[in-house]
PDB file of C-alpha atoms and ligand atoms in Angstrom:
ATOM      1  CA  UNK A  95     -16.154 -14.474   7.916  1.00 54.00           C
ATOM      2  CA  UNK A  96     -15.811 -10.561   7.508  1.00 60.00           C
ATOM      3  CA  UNK A  97     -13.925  -9.059   4.495  1.00 62.00           C
ATOM      4  CA  UNK A  98     -11.440  -6.770   4.487  1.00 68.00           C
ATOM      5  CA  UNK A  99      -9.811  -4.357   3.020  1.00 63.00           C
ATOM      6  CA  UNK A 100      -6.183  -2.721   2.637  1.00 58.00           C
ATOM      7  CA  UNK A 101      -4.868  -0.906  -0.549  1.00 53.00           C
ATOM      8  CA  UNK A 102      -8.249   0.453  -1.947  1.00 69.00           C
ATOM      9  CA  UNK A 103      -7.200   4.430  -0.333  1.00 89.00           C
ATOM     10  CA  UNK A 104      -5.920   7.379  -2.289  1.00 95.00           C
ATOM     11  CA  UNK A 105      -4.043   8.607   1.501  1.00 97.00           C
ATOM     12  CA  UNK A 106      -1.704   6.474   3.051  1.00 98.00           C
ATOM     13  CA  UNK A 107      -3.590   5.122   6.122  1.00 98.00           C
ATOM     14  CA  UNK A 108      -0.977   4.346   8.761  1.00 98.00           C
ATOM     15  CA  UNK A 109      -1.191   2.870  12.262  1.00 98.00           C
ATOM     16  CA  UNK A 110       0.815   2.879  15.416  1.00 99.00           C
ATOM     17  CA  UNK A 111       1.102   0.366  17.410  1.00 98.00           C
ATOM     18  CA  UNK A 112       3.165  -1.358  21.242  1.00 98.00           C
ATOM     19  CA  UNK A 113       2.127  -1.430  24.850  1.00 95.00           C
ATOM     20  CA  UNK A 114       1.227   1.384  26.838  1.00 92.00           C
ATOM     21  CA  UNK A 115       4.562   4.349  27.042  1.00 93.00           C
ATOM     22  CA  UNK A 116       6.546   2.302  23.784  1.00 96.00           C
ATOM     23  CA  UNK A 117       6.220   5.957  22.225  1.00 97.00           C
ATOM     24  CA  UNK A 118       3.449   5.599  19.824  1.00 98.00           C
ATOM     25  CA  UNK A 119       2.522   9.023  20.840  1.00 97.00           C
ATOM     26  CA  UNK A 120       5.803  10.338  19.894  1.00 98.00           C
ATOM     27  CA  UNK A 121       6.085   8.568  16.762  1.00 98.00           C
ATOM     28  CA  UNK A 122       2.940   9.231  15.217  1.00 98.00           C
ATOM     29  CA  UNK A 123       3.330  12.691  15.464  1.00 98.00           C
ATOM     30  CA  UNK A 124       6.922  12.462  14.019  1.00 98.00           C
ATOM     31  CA  UNK A 125       5.711  10.599  11.145  1.00 98.00           C
ATOM     32  CA  UNK A 126       2.320  13.193  10.363  1.00 98.00           C
ATOM     33  CA  UNK A 127       5.219  15.943  10.874  1.00 98.00           C
ATOM     34  CA  UNK A 128       7.515  14.200   7.783  1.00 98.00           C
ATOM     35  CA  UNK A 129       4.560  13.355   5.670  1.00 98.00           C
ATOM     36  CA  UNK A 130       3.813  16.972   5.539  1.00 98.00           C
ATOM     37  CA  UNK A 131       7.844  17.591   4.862  1.00 98.00           C
ATOM     38  CA  UNK A 132       7.318  16.519   1.895  1.00 98.00           C
ATOM     39  CA  UNK A 133       4.021  18.354   0.838  1.00 98.00           C
ATOM     40  CA  UNK A 134       1.524  15.737   1.603  1.00 98.00           C
ATOM     41  CA  UNK A 135      -2.364  16.102   3.366  1.00 98.00           C
ATOM     42  CA  UNK A 136      -2.274  14.346   6.611  1.00 98.00           C
ATOM     43  CA  UNK A 137      -3.949  14.231  10.239  1.00 98.00           C
ATOM     44  CA  UNK A 138      -3.279  12.665  12.899  1.00 98.00           C
ATOM     45  CA  UNK A 139      -6.023  10.641  15.281  1.00 98.00           C
ATOM     46  CA  UNK A 140      -5.593   8.291  17.964  1.00 98.00           C
ATOM     47  CA  UNK A 141      -8.056   5.611  19.764  1.00 98.00           C
ATOM     48  CA  UNK A 142     -10.104   5.464  21.931  1.00 98.00           C
ATOM     49  CA  UNK A 143     -10.999   8.661  20.863  1.00 98.00           C
ATOM     50  CA  UNK A 144     -10.756  10.506  16.767  1.00 98.00           C
ATOM     51  CA  UNK A 145     -14.746  12.261  17.101  1.00 98.00           C
ATOM     52  CA  UNK A 146     -16.479  13.978  19.472  1.00 98.00           C
ATOM     53  CA  UNK A 147     -18.440  10.929  20.453  1.00 98.00           C
ATOM     54  CA  UNK A 148     -15.248   8.746  20.391  1.00 98.00           C
ATOM     55  CA  UNK A 149     -13.766  11.437  22.779  1.00 98.00           C
ATOM     56  CA  UNK A 150     -16.535  10.767  25.165  1.00 98.00           C
ATOM     57  CA  UNK A 151     -15.921   6.996  24.423  1.00 98.00           C
ATOM     58  CA  UNK A 152     -12.458   6.967  25.420  1.00 98.00           C
ATOM     59  CA  UNK A 153     -13.673   8.703  28.855  1.00 98.00           C
ATOM     60  CA  UNK A 154     -15.452   6.150  29.217  1.00 98.00           C
ATOM     61  CA  UNK A 155     -13.980   3.687  28.517  1.00 97.00           C
ATOM     62  CA  UNK A 156     -10.914   4.762  30.682  1.00 96.00           C
ATOM     63  CA  UNK A 157     -11.686   5.401  33.746  1.00 95.00           C
ATOM     64  CA  UNK A 158     -15.192   3.406  34.735  1.00 96.00           C
ATOM     65  CA  UNK A 159     -14.769   0.008  35.618  1.00 96.00           C
ATOM     66  CA  UNK A 160     -16.539  -2.748  33.393  1.00 96.00           C
ATOM     67  CA  UNK A 161     -15.841  -6.539  32.124  1.00 95.00           C
ATOM     68  CA  UNK A 162     -13.959  -7.448  29.123  1.00 95.00           C
ATOM     69  CA  UNK A 163     -17.364  -7.642  26.794  1.00 97.00           C
ATOM     70  CA  UNK A 164     -18.426  -4.743  27.857  1.00 98.00           C
ATOM     71  CA  UNK A 165     -14.950  -2.791  27.120  1.00 97.00           C
ATOM     72  CA  UNK A 166     -14.556  -4.389  23.826  1.00 98.00           C
ATOM     73  CA  UNK A 167     -17.914  -3.274  23.133  1.00 98.00           C
ATOM     74  CA  UNK A 168     -17.594   0.193  23.757  1.00 98.00           C
ATOM     75  CA  UNK A 169     -14.448   0.067  22.084  1.00 98.00           C
ATOM     76  CA  UNK A 170     -15.610  -1.302  18.680  1.00 98.00           C
ATOM     77  CA  UNK A 171     -18.326   1.479  18.957  1.00 98.00           C
ATOM     78  CA  UNK A 172     -15.609   4.172  19.067  1.00 98.00           C
ATOM     79  CA  UNK A 173     -13.465   2.048  16.055  1.00 98.00           C
ATOM     80  CA  UNK A 174     -17.325   2.244  13.979  1.00 98.00           C
ATOM     81  CA  UNK A 175     -17.665   6.093  14.660  1.00 98.00           C
ATOM     82  CA  UNK A 176     -13.837   7.172  14.330  1.00 98.00           C
ATOM     83  CA  UNK A 177     -13.237   5.175  10.684  1.00 98.00           C
ATOM     84  CA  UNK A 178     -16.511   5.230   9.010  1.00 97.00           C
ATOM     85  CA  UNK A 179     -17.004   9.590   9.932  1.00 97.00           C
ATOM     86  CA  UNK A 180     -13.293  10.284   9.986  1.00 98.00           C
ATOM     87  CA  UNK A 181     -10.945   8.348   8.690  1.00 98.00           C
ATOM     88  CA  UNK A 182     -12.114   6.569   5.507  1.00 96.00           C
ATOM     89  CA  UNK A 183     -14.063  10.249   4.229  1.00 96.00           C
ATOM     90  CA  UNK A 184      -9.922  11.110   4.853  1.00 97.00           C
ATOM     91  CA  UNK A 185      -8.680   8.466   2.821  1.00 97.00           C
ATOM     92  CA  UNK A 186     -10.516   8.675   0.085  1.00 95.00           C
ATOM     93  CA  UNK A 187     -10.275  12.336  -0.119  1.00 96.00           C
ATOM     94  CA  UNK A 188      -6.661  11.806  -0.615  1.00 97.00           C
ATOM     95  CA  UNK A 189      -5.515  13.081   3.205  1.00 98.00           C
ATOM     96  CA  UNK A 190      -3.612  10.488   4.966  1.00 98.00           C
ATOM     97  CA  UNK A 191      -4.423   9.074   7.863  1.00 98.00           C
ATOM     98  CA  UNK A 192      -1.903   8.501  10.695  1.00 98.00           C
ATOM     99  CA  UNK A 193      -2.999   6.943  14.016  1.00 98.00           C
ATOM    100  CA  UNK A 194      -2.170   6.378  17.350  1.00 98.00           C
ATOM    101  CA  UNK A 195      -4.005   2.747  18.163  1.00 98.00           C
ATOM    102  CA  UNK A 196      -5.929   0.364  15.955  1.00 98.00           C
ATOM    103  CA  UNK A 197      -8.130  -2.555  15.658  1.00 98.00           C
ATOM    104  CA  UNK A 198      -4.854  -4.602  16.604  1.00 98.00           C
ATOM    105  CA  UNK A 199      -5.221  -3.077  20.365  1.00 98.00           C
ATOM    106  CA  UNK A 200      -7.964  -4.648  21.000  1.00 98.00           C
ATOM    107  CA  UNK A 201      -7.364  -8.340  20.021  1.00 98.00           C
ATOM    108  CA  UNK A 202      -4.289  -7.603  21.970  1.00 97.00           C
ATOM    109  CA  UNK A 203      -5.571  -5.329  24.924  1.00 96.00           C
ATOM    110  CA  UNK A 204      -8.669  -7.545  25.099  1.00 97.00           C
ATOM    111  CA  UNK A 205      -8.228 -10.832  23.738  1.00 97.00           C
ATOM    112  CA  UNK A 206      -4.430 -11.494  24.532  1.00 96.00           C
ATOM    113  CA  UNK A 207      -4.689  -9.796  27.723  1.00 93.00           C
ATOM    114  CA  UNK A 208      -7.670 -10.153  29.250  1.00 91.00           C
ATOM    115  CA  UNK A 209      -9.375 -13.698  28.756  1.00 88.00           C
ATOM    116  CA  UNK A 210     -11.088 -13.013  25.519  1.00 97.00           C
ATOM    117  CA  UNK A 211     -11.442 -14.804  22.174  1.00 98.00           C
ATOM    118  CA  UNK A 212      -8.395 -12.921  20.029  1.00 97.00           C
ATOM    119  CA  UNK A 213     -10.180 -13.672  16.676  1.00 97.00           C
ATOM    120  CA  UNK A 214     -13.649 -13.263  17.737  1.00 98.00           C
ATOM    121  CA  UNK A 215     -12.893  -9.514  19.081  1.00 98.00           C
ATOM    122  CA  UNK A 216     -10.860  -8.754  15.411  1.00 98.00           C
ATOM    123  CA  UNK A 217     -13.539  -9.641  13.635  1.00 98.00           C
ATOM    124  CA  UNK A 218     -16.023  -7.742  15.866  1.00 98.00           C
ATOM    125  CA  UNK A 219     -14.124  -4.940  15.170  1.00 98.00           C
ATOM    126  CA  UNK A 220     -14.098  -6.403  11.484  1.00 97.00           C
ATOM    127  CA  UNK A 221     -17.864  -6.287  11.592  1.00 97.00           C
ATOM    128  CA  UNK A 222     -18.115  -2.405  12.834  1.00 98.00           C
ATOM    129  CA  UNK A 223     -15.344  -1.222  10.121  1.00 97.00           C
ATOM    130  CA  UNK A 224     -16.990  -3.058   6.911  1.00 96.00           C
ATOM    131  CA  UNK A 225     -13.826  -4.331   7.000  1.00 96.00           C
ATOM    132  CA  UNK A 226     -10.950  -1.515   7.262  1.00 97.00           C
ATOM    133  CA  UNK A 227      -7.324  -2.470   7.201  1.00 97.00           C
ATOM    134  CA  UNK A 228      -4.713  -0.145   7.235  1.00 97.00           C
ATOM    135  CA  UNK A 229      -1.834  -0.128   4.956  1.00 96.00           C
ATOM    136  CA  UNK A 230       1.185   0.355   7.098  1.00 98.00           C
ATOM    137  CA  UNK A 231       1.266  -0.406  10.372  1.00 98.00           C
ATOM    138  CA  UNK A 232       4.364  -0.220  12.990  1.00 98.00           C
ATOM    139  CA  UNK A 233       4.504  -2.324  15.756  1.00 98.00           C
ATOM    140  CA  UNK A 234       6.661  -0.241  18.219  1.00 98.00           C
ATOM    141  CA  UNK A 235       8.332  -3.249  20.430  1.00 98.00           C
ATOM    142  CA  UNK A 236       9.884  -2.713  23.714  1.00 97.00           C
ATOM    143  CA  UNK A 237      10.526  -4.902  26.813  1.00 95.00           C
ATOM    144  CA  UNK A 238       7.398  -4.069  29.183  1.00 91.00           C
ATOM    145  CA  UNK A 239       9.919  -3.728  31.732  1.00 90.00           C
ATOM    146  CA  UNK A 240      11.552  -0.417  30.046  1.00 93.00           C
ATOM    147  CA  UNK A 241       8.068   0.524  28.601  1.00 89.00           C
ATOM    148  CA  UNK A 242       6.578   0.272  32.289  1.00 85.00           C
ATOM    149  CA  UNK A 243       9.313   2.761  33.943  1.00 87.00           C
ATOM    150  CA  UNK A 244       8.919   5.100  31.177  1.00 87.00           C
ATOM    151  CA  UNK A 245       4.428   5.469  31.899  1.00 80.00           C
ATOM    152  CA  UNK A 246       5.112   5.682  35.378  1.00 78.00           C
ATOM    153  CA  UNK A 247       8.102   8.212  34.904  1.00 73.00           C
ATOM    154  CA  UNK A 248       5.094  10.245  33.714  1.00 74.00           C
ATOM    155  CA  UNK A 249       3.453  10.389  36.881  1.00 68.00           C
ATOM    156  CA  UNK A 250      -0.351   9.400  36.920  1.00 72.00           C
ATOM    157  CA  UNK A 251      -1.649   5.957  35.072  1.00 73.00           C
ATOM    158  CA  UNK A 252      -5.157   5.167  33.352  1.00 75.00           C
ATOM    159  CA  UNK A 253      -6.981   1.733  34.260  1.00 67.00           C
ATOM    160  CA  UNK A 254      -5.899  -0.123  31.743  1.00 72.00           C
ATOM    161  CA  UNK A 255      -2.496   1.482  32.354  1.00 70.00           C
ATOM    162  CA  UNK A 256      -2.524  -0.395  35.388  1.00 71.00           C
ATOM    163  CA  UNK A 257      -2.590  -3.312  34.500  1.00 72.00           C
ATOM    164  CA  UNK A 258       0.655  -5.109  35.450  1.00 70.00           C
ATOM    165  CA  UNK A 259       3.299  -8.085  35.274  1.00 71.00           C
ATOM    166  CA  UNK A 260       2.035 -11.187  32.954  1.00 88.00           C
ATOM    167  CA  UNK A 261      -0.424  -8.770  31.001  1.00 89.00           C
ATOM    168  CA  UNK A 262       1.511  -6.819  29.723  1.00 90.00           C
ATOM    169  CA  UNK A 263       4.021  -9.789  28.434  1.00 91.00           C
ATOM    170  CA  UNK A 264       0.855 -11.675  26.797  1.00 93.00           C
ATOM    171  CA  UNK A 265       0.442  -8.002  25.270  1.00 94.00           C
ATOM    172  CA  UNK A 266       3.475  -8.053  23.851  1.00 96.00           C
ATOM    173  CA  UNK A 267       3.587 -11.485  22.946  1.00 96.00           C
ATOM    174  CA  UNK A 268       0.273 -11.380  21.148  1.00 97.00           C
ATOM    175  CA  UNK A 269       1.146  -8.500  19.096  1.00 98.00           C
ATOM    176  CA  UNK A 270       4.114  -9.890  18.005  1.00 98.00           C
ATOM    177  CA  UNK A 271       2.206 -12.606  16.680  1.00 98.00           C
ATOM    178  CA  UNK A 272      -0.890 -10.567  15.485  1.00 98.00           C
ATOM    179  CA  UNK A 273       2.681  -8.615  13.337  1.00 98.00           C
ATOM    180  CA  UNK A 274       4.185 -12.779  12.493  1.00 98.00           C
ATOM    181  CA  UNK A 275       0.738 -13.526  11.011  1.00 98.00           C
ATOM    182  CA  UNK A 276       0.583 -10.160   8.181  1.00 97.00           C
ATOM    183  CA  UNK A 277       3.666  -9.575   7.214  1.00 98.00           C
ATOM    184  CA  UNK A 278       3.019  -7.612   4.450  1.00 96.00           C
ATOM    185  CA  UNK A 279       0.861  -5.292   6.205  1.00 97.00           C
ATOM    186  CA  UNK A 280       3.042  -5.193   9.814  1.00 98.00           C
ATOM    187  CA  UNK A 281       6.665  -3.344  10.395  1.00 98.00           C
ATOM    188  CA  UNK A 282       8.553  -4.066  13.671  1.00 98.00           C
ATOM    189  CA  UNK A 283      10.534  -1.710  15.097  1.00 98.00           C
ATOM    190  CA  UNK A 284      12.585  -1.526  18.563  1.00 98.00           C
ATOM    191  CA  UNK A 285      11.837   1.166  20.636  1.00 98.00           C
ATOM    192  CA  UNK A 286      14.491   0.926  22.952  1.00 97.00           C
ATOM    193  CA  UNK A 287      16.369   2.803  21.067  1.00 97.00           C
ATOM    194  CA  UNK A 288      16.455   6.738  20.920  1.00 97.00           C
ATOM    195  CA  UNK A 289      13.223   9.139  19.975  1.00 98.00           C
ATOM    196  CA  UNK A 290      15.446  10.462  16.672  1.00 98.00           C
ATOM    197  CA  UNK A 291      16.514   6.778  15.493  1.00 98.00           C
ATOM    198  CA  UNK A 292      13.260   5.198  15.997  1.00 98.00           C
ATOM    199  CA  UNK A 293      12.073   8.502  13.787  1.00 98.00           C
ATOM    200  CA  UNK A 294      14.559   7.872  11.230  1.00 98.00           C
ATOM    201  CA  UNK A 295      13.790   4.264  10.573  1.00 98.00           C
ATOM    202  CA  UNK A 296       9.365   5.485  10.276  1.00 98.00           C
ATOM    203  CA  UNK A 297      10.909   7.863   7.681  1.00 98.00           C
ATOM    204  CA  UNK A 298      12.298   5.141   6.021  1.00 98.00           C
ATOM    205  CA  UNK A 299       9.473   2.630   5.949  1.00 98.00           C
ATOM    206  CA  UNK A 300       6.900   4.880   5.571  1.00 98.00           C
ATOM    207  CA  UNK A 301       9.092   6.556   2.450  1.00 98.00           C
ATOM    208  CA  UNK A 302       9.354   2.798   0.867  1.00 97.00           C
ATOM    209  CA  UNK A 303       5.706   2.345   1.279  1.00 97.00           C
ATOM    210  CA  UNK A 304       5.312   5.332  -0.413  1.00 97.00           C
ATOM    211  CA  UNK A 305       7.885   4.155  -3.919  1.00 96.00           C
ATOM    212  CA  UNK A 306       6.127   0.827  -3.663  1.00 94.00           C
ATOM    213  CA  UNK A 307       2.323   2.723  -4.432  1.00 91.00           C
TER     214      UNK A 307
HETATM  215  N1  T5A B 655      -6.995   0.280  24.477  1.00 88.54           N
HETATM  216  C1  T5A B 655      -6.774   0.599  23.482  1.00 88.54           C
HETATM  217  C2  T5A B 655      -7.398  -0.675  24.681  1.00 88.54           C
HETATM  218  O1  T5A B 655      -7.349  -1.411  25.676  1.00 88.54           O
HETATM  219  N2  T5A B 655      -8.264  -1.349  23.390  1.00 88.54           N
HETATM  220  C3  T5A B 655      -8.254  -0.784  22.291  1.00 88.54           C
HETATM  221  O2  T5A B 655      -8.297  -1.269  21.511  1.00 88.54           O
HETATM  222  C4  T5A B 655      -7.411   0.175  22.481  1.00 88.54           C
HETATM  223  C5  T5A B 655      -7.380   1.680  20.528  1.00 88.54           C
HETATM  224  C6  T5A B 655      -5.222   3.989  25.950  1.00 88.54           C
HETATM  225  C7  T5A B 655      -5.701   2.866  26.697  1.00 88.54           C
HETATM  226  O3  T5A B 655      -6.284   2.068  25.868  1.00 88.54           O
HETATM  227  C8  T5A B 655      -6.039   0.318  25.471  1.00 88.54           C
HETATM  228  C9  T5A B 655      -3.957   0.650  25.547  1.00 88.54           C
HETATM  229  C10 T5A B 655      -4.034   1.822  26.481  1.00 88.54           C
HETATM  230  O4  T5A B 655      -3.550   1.235  27.859  1.00 88.54           O
HETATM  231  P1  T5A B 655      -3.679   5.622  25.274  1.00 88.54           P
HETATM  232  O5  T5A B 655      -3.931   6.706  26.655  1.00 88.54           O
HETATM  233  O6  T5A B 655      -3.763   6.207  23.583  1.00 88.54           O
HETATM  234  O7  T5A B 655      -4.915   3.960  25.005  1.00 88.54           O
HETATM  235  O8  T5A B 655      -2.210   4.917  26.298  1.00 88.54           O
HETATM  236  P2  T5A B 655      -1.342   4.595  25.511  1.00 88.54           P
HETATM  237  O9  T5A B 655      -1.505   4.365  23.973  1.00 88.54           O
HETATM  238  O10 T5A B 655       0.013   3.448  25.974  1.00 88.54           O
HETATM  239  O11 T5A B 655       0.161   5.621  25.019  1.00 88.54           O
HETATM  240  P3  T5A B 655       0.707   6.609  26.368  1.00 88.54           P
HETATM  241  O12 T5A B 655       0.557   8.052  25.874  1.00 88.54           O
HETATM  242  O13 T5A B 655       0.919   5.382  27.643  1.00 88.54           O
HETATM  243  O14 T5A B 655       1.993   5.921  25.092  1.00 88.54           O
HETATM  244  P4  T5A B 655       2.858   5.797  24.092  1.00 88.54           P
HETATM  245  O15 T5A B 655       1.987   7.111  23.059  1.00 88.54           O
HETATM  246  O16 T5A B 655       3.139   5.186  23.623  1.00 88.54           O
HETATM  247  O17 T5A B 655       4.312   6.361  24.207  1.00 88.54           O
HETATM  248  P5  T5A B 655       4.406   8.130  24.210  1.00 88.54           P
HETATM  249  O18 T5A B 655       4.400   8.643  23.176  1.00 88.54           O
HETATM  250  O19 T5A B 655       3.306   8.835  25.100  1.00 88.54           O
HETATM  251  O20 T5A B 655       5.598   8.114  25.583  1.00 88.54           O
HETATM  252  C11 T5A B 655       6.042   7.894  26.373  1.00 88.54           C
HETATM  253  C12 T5A B 655       6.858   8.549  27.442  1.00 88.54           C
HETATM  254  O21 T5A B 655       8.296   7.478  27.260  1.00 88.54           O
HETATM  255  C13 T5A B 655       8.926   8.904  26.433  1.00 88.54           C
HETATM  256  C14 T5A B 655       7.976  10.237  26.151  1.00 88.54           C
HETATM  257  O22 T5A B 655       8.934  11.346  26.110  1.00 88.54           O
HETATM  258  C15 T5A B 655       7.003  10.238  26.990  1.00 88.54           C
HETATM  259  O23 T5A B 655       7.365  10.346  28.399  1.00 88.54           O
HETATM  260  N3  T5A B 655       9.301   8.656  25.191  1.00 88.54           N
HETATM  261  C16 T5A B 655      10.835   7.839  25.440  1.00 88.54           C
HETATM  262  N4  T5A B 655      11.419   7.955  26.358  1.00 88.54           N
HETATM  263  C17 T5A B 655      13.016   7.578  25.883  1.00 88.54           C
HETATM  264  N5  T5A B 655      13.397   6.642  24.308  1.00 88.54           N
HETATM  265  C18 T5A B 655      12.532   6.810  23.662  1.00 88.54           C
HETATM  266  N6  T5A B 655      12.835   6.456  21.737  1.00 88.54           N
HETATM  267  C19 T5A B 655      11.445   7.092  23.595  1.00 88.54           C
HETATM  268  N7  T5A B 655      10.184   7.807  23.342  1.00 88.54           N
HETATM  269  C20 T5A B 655       9.424   8.431  24.170  1.00 88.54           C
END
């Protein structure tokens, strides 16, 4: 079994999770601005992507047709590079990291959404990253139909965003299951509210986590 680490970092590591169009990019950027406004060093990053190699993998993953195993391995390869070359060095130096998606996305999409075993997918990512887990994960939870309308309103969709119906429902249920299994790491926020209301909730969750350190 892979050993996990959550609280050994100087910087605060916060990840945002949720289905497509639930507002992760919007809210993770608000979180970055909030941390800056209280005088903390912070970087904002994302998966897939996050590093020069990660950006190349992101392009491959989102444009090429591939099987579930290949997809899971490419996400894990991106994650290994991202965590080992960017995220962990930043946290060790005392910089906060606000991250749009991490391994819970793989467990939800490649595991619950597709046909892979969720625990195998999780273990693959833990192996790839040496067991790295964030201190705080904010799950933006939203009815998949509303999320799909938000993504649709924006225009073009990538290969994974084009998945429909049952896939989105399995994904949402899977993410809620992950949050229930790790209540000390996850905070669930209703993503159906306004951008400002959600940003306010995210601010207070982050403040409480910093005060509890
Ligand atoms: N993936 C990813 C996997 O399958 N496995 C993995 O391991 C990982 C890491 C690419 C795809 O890869 C998959 C998941 C994805 O399908 P991505 O490009 O990061 O990942 O795609 P998303 O994370 O889904 O990015 P999106 O931009 O689609 O969604 P966000 O970031 O959740 O939403 P955001 O902030 O861009 O907002 C979407 C729209 O809604 C509006 C925004 O203005 C925007 O137009 N909005 C709101 N509207 C009303 N009320 C609010 N409160 C709103 N907040 C935002």
